[in-house]
Coordinates of C-alpha atoms in Angstrom, one line a residue:
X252 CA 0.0 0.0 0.0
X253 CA 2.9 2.4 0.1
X254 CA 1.9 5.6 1.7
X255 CA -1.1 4.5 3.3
X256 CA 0.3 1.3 5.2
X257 CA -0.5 1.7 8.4
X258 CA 1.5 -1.9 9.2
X259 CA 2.5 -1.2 13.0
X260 CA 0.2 2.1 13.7
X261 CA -1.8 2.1 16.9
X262 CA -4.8 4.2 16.5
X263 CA -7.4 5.3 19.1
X264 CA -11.1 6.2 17.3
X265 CA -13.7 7.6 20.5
X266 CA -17.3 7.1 19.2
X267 CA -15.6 4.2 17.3
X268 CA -18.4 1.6 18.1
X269 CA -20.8 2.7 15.4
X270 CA -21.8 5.7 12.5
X271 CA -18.5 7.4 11.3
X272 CA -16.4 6.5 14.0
X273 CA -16.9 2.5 13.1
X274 CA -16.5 3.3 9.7
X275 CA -13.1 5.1 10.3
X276 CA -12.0 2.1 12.8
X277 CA -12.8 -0.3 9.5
X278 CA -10.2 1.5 7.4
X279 CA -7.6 1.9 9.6
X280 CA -7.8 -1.8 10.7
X281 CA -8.1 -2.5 7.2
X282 CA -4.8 -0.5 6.1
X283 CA -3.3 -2.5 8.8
X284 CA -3.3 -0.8 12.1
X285 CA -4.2 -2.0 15.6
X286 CA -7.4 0.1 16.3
X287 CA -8.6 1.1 19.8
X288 CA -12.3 2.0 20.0
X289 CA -13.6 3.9 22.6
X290 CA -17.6 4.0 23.5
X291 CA -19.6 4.0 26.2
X292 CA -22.0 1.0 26.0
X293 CA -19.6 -2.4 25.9
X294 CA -22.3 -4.5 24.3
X295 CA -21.9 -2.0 21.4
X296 CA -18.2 -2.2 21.4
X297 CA -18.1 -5.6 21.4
X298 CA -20.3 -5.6 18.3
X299 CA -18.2 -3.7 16.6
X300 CA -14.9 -5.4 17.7
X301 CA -16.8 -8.6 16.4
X302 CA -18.0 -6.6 13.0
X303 CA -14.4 -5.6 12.3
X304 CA -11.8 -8.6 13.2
X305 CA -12.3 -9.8 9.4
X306 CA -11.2 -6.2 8.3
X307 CA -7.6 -6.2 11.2
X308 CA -7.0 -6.3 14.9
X309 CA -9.2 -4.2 16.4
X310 CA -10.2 -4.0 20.5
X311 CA -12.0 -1.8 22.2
X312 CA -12.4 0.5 26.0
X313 CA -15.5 1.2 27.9
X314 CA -14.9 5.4 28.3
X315 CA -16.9 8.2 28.9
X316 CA -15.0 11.2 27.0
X317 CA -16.5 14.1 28.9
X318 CA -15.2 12.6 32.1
X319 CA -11.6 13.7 32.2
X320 CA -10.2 11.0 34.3
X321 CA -11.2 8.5 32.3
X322 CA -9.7 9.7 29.5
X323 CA -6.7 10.3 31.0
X324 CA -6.6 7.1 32.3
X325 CA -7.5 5.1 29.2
X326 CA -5.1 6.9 27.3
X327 CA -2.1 6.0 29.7
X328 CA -3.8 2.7 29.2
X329 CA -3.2 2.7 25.5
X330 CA 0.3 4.0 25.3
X331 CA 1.4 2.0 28.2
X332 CA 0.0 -1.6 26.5
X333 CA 0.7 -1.0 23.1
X334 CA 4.3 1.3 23.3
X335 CA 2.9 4.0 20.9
X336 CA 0.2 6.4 20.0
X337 CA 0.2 7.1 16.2
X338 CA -3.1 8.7 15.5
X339 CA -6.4 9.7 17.4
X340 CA -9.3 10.7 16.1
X341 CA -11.6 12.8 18.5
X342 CA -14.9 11.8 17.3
X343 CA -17.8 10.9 20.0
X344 CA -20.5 13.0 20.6
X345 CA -24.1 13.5 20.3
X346 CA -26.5 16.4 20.3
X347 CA -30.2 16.9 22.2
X348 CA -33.3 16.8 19.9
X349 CA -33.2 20.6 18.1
X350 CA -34.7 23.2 20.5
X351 CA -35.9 26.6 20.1
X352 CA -33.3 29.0 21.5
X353 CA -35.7 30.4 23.6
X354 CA -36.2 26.6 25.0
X355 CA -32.8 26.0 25.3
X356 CA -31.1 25.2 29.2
X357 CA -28.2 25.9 29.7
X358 CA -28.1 22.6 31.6
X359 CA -28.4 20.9 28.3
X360 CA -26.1 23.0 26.5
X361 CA -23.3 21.5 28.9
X362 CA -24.9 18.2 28.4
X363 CA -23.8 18.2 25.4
X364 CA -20.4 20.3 25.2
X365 CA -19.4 18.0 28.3
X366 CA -18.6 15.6 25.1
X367 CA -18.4 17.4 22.1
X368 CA -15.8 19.7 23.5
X369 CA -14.7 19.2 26.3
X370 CA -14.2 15.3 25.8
X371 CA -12.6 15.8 22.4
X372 CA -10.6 18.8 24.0
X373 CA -9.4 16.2 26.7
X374 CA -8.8 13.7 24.5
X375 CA -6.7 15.3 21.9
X376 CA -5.1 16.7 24.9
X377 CA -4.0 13.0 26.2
X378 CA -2.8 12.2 23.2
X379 CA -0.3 14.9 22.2
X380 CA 1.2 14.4 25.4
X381 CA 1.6 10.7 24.7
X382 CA 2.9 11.6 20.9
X383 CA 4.8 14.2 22.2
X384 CA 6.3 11.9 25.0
X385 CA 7.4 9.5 22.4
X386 CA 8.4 11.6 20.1
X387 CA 7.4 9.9 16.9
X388 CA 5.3 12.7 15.9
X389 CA 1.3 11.5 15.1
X390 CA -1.7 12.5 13.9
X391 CA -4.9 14.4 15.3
X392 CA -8.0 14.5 14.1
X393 CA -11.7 16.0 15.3
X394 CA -14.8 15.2 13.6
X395 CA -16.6 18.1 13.5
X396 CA -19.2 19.1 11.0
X397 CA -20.7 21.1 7.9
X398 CA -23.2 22.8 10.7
X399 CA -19.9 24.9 10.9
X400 CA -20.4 26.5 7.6
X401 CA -24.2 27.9 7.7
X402 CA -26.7 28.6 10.4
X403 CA -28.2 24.8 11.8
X404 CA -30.9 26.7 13.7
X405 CA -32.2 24.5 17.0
X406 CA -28.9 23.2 17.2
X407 CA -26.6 25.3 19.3
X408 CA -24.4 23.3 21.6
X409 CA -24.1 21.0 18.6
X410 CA -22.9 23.9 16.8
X411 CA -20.9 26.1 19.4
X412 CA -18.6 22.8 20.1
X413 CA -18.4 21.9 16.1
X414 CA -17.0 25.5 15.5
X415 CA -15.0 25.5 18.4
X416 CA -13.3 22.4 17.3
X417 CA -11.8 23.7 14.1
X418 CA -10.6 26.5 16.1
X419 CA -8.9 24.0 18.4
X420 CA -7.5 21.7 15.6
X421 CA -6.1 25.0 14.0
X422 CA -3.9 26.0 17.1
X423 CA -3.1 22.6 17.9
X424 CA -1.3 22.4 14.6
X425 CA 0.7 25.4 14.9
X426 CA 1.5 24.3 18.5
X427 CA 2.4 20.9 17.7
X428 CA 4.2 21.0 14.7
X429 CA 7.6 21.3 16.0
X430 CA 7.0 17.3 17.9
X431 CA 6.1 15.9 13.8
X432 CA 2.5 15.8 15.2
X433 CA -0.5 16.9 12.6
X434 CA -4.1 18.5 13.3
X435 CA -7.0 18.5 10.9
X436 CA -10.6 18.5 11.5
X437 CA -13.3 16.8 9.3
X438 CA -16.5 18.3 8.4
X439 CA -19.0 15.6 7.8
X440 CA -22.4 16.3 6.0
X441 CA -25.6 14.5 6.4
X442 CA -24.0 11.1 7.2
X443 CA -26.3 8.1 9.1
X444 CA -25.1 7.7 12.4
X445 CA -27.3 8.5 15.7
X446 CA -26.8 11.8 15.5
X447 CA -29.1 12.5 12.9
X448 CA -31.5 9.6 12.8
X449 CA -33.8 11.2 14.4
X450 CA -34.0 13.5 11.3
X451 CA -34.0 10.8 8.3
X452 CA -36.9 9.2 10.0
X453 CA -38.7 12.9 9.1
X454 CA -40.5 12.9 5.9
X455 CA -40.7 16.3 5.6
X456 CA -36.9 17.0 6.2
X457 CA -35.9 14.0 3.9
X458 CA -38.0 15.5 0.8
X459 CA -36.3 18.8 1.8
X460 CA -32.7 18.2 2.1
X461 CA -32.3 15.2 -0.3
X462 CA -33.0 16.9 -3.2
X463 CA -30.3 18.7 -2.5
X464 CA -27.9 16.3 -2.0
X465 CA -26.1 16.1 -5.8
X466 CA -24.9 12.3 -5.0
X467 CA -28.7 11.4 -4.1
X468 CA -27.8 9.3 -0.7
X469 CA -27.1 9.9 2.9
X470 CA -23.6 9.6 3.9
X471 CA -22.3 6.2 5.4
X472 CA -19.8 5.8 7.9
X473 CA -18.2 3.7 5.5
X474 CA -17.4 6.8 3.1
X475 CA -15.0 8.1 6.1
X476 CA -12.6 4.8 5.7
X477 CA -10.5 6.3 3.5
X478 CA -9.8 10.0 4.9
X479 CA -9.1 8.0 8.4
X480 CA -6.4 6.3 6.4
X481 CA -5.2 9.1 4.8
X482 CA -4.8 11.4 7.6
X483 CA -3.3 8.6 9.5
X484 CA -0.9 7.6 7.2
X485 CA 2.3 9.4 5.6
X486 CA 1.0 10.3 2.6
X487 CA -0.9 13.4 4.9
X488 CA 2.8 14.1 5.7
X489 CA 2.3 18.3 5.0
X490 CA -1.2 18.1 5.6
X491 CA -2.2 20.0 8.6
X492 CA -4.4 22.6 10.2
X493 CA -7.3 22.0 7.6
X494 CA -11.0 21.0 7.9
X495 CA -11.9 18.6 5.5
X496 CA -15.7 19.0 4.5
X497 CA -16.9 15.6 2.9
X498 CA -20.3 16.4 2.0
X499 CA -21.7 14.7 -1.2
X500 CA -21.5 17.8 -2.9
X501 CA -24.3 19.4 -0.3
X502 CA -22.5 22.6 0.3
X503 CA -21.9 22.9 -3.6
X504 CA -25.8 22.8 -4.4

């Protein structure tokens, strides 16, 4: 595979048991690195360990991102077990059925930044001090989202920690380029995960939005494989401090 072996990479992939996350666990395991998945439910991880042996090695962690000792903990776990951390990617979360901003607590604002933001925060924290410990350089990378490029009314701790992600991933590559380690953010679309099932399962917003959706489909988790690999691997060698919107053309309609 040249560039985008991954033969001997250890990658950790939060939100990894299902949605983009799994899909990005499947191409990394499948360009030959030893994925770590963290979720919070271990029936699901287990699933998903189970879905993905025929694709590489692939185990997973029971952690809860927006609690900071776990994450700290699991990722002294990882570095300690495996000797390395090559690449993270920061992508649990999970947003509150849309609200009204006039309807919106500020006790479920936090509910949801406790993991968007300040779990990935924390965990792309963890994991440039490991990198940066070993000094083999690595690669970050947040899931964030398209919501960062136009108004997703209803939506606003969804949107406050997407934005402040790519902010985040920008610094963190100017910071952390001198230690060999990258940043980048990806900007999903309207991708099936259970984030937004809640909204496919609405008539009225499916014949609204997929209309204008040039490919004609819902993103799969599956159609992040490939970016996980890239971004992971050395061919992304120069490529840092972006956000990669991978759409299906939505934003171009």
């Amino acid at each position: 595979m040249g560039l985008f072996d991954l033969d001997g990479h250890v990658a950790v992939v939060t939100g990894g048991n299902s949605g983009i996350g799994l899909g990005m666990a499947g191409g990394l395991a499948g360009a030959g690195a030893q994925v770590i998945i963290w979720g919070t439910s271990p029936e699901r991880n287990e699933a998903a360990v189970a879905r993905l042996a025929p694709h590489g090695t692939v185990a997973s962690m029971t952690v809860d991102v927006g609690d900071e000792q776990q994450v700290t903990a699991a990722m002294s776990q990882v570095a300690e077990r495996y000797g390395r951390l090559d690449s993270c990617f920061a992508n649990a979360g999970f947003a509150h059925p849309a609200t009204a901003v006039t309807d919106t607590h500020l006790a479920d604002f936090r509910a949801v930044t406790r993991v968007d933001l300040d779990g990935a925060f924390a965990t792309l924290r963890e994991a440039s001090r490991h990198m940066i410990a070993a000094g083999n350089g690595g690669s970050l990378v947040a899931t964030s989202s398209m919501a960062v490029l136009q108004g997703m009314a209803r939506n606003y701790a969804y949107t406050a920690s997407k934005a402040a992600l790519v902010a985040i991933v920008k610094a963190l590559a100017v910071e952390l380029a001198r230690y060999g380690i990258r940043a980048n953010a990806l900007l999903p679309g309207w991708t099936e995960s259970g984030v937004t099932a809640s909204r496919f399962a609405d008539d009225t917003f499916v014949k609204k939005v997929m209309p204008r959706m040039p490919m004609r489909r819902w993103g799969t988790g599956e159609d992040f494989a490939g970016i996980a690999v890239y971004l992971a691997s050395t061919a992304s060698s120069f490529h840092t401090g972006d956000a990669i919107l991978i759409d299906g053309g939505y934003a171009a309609f």
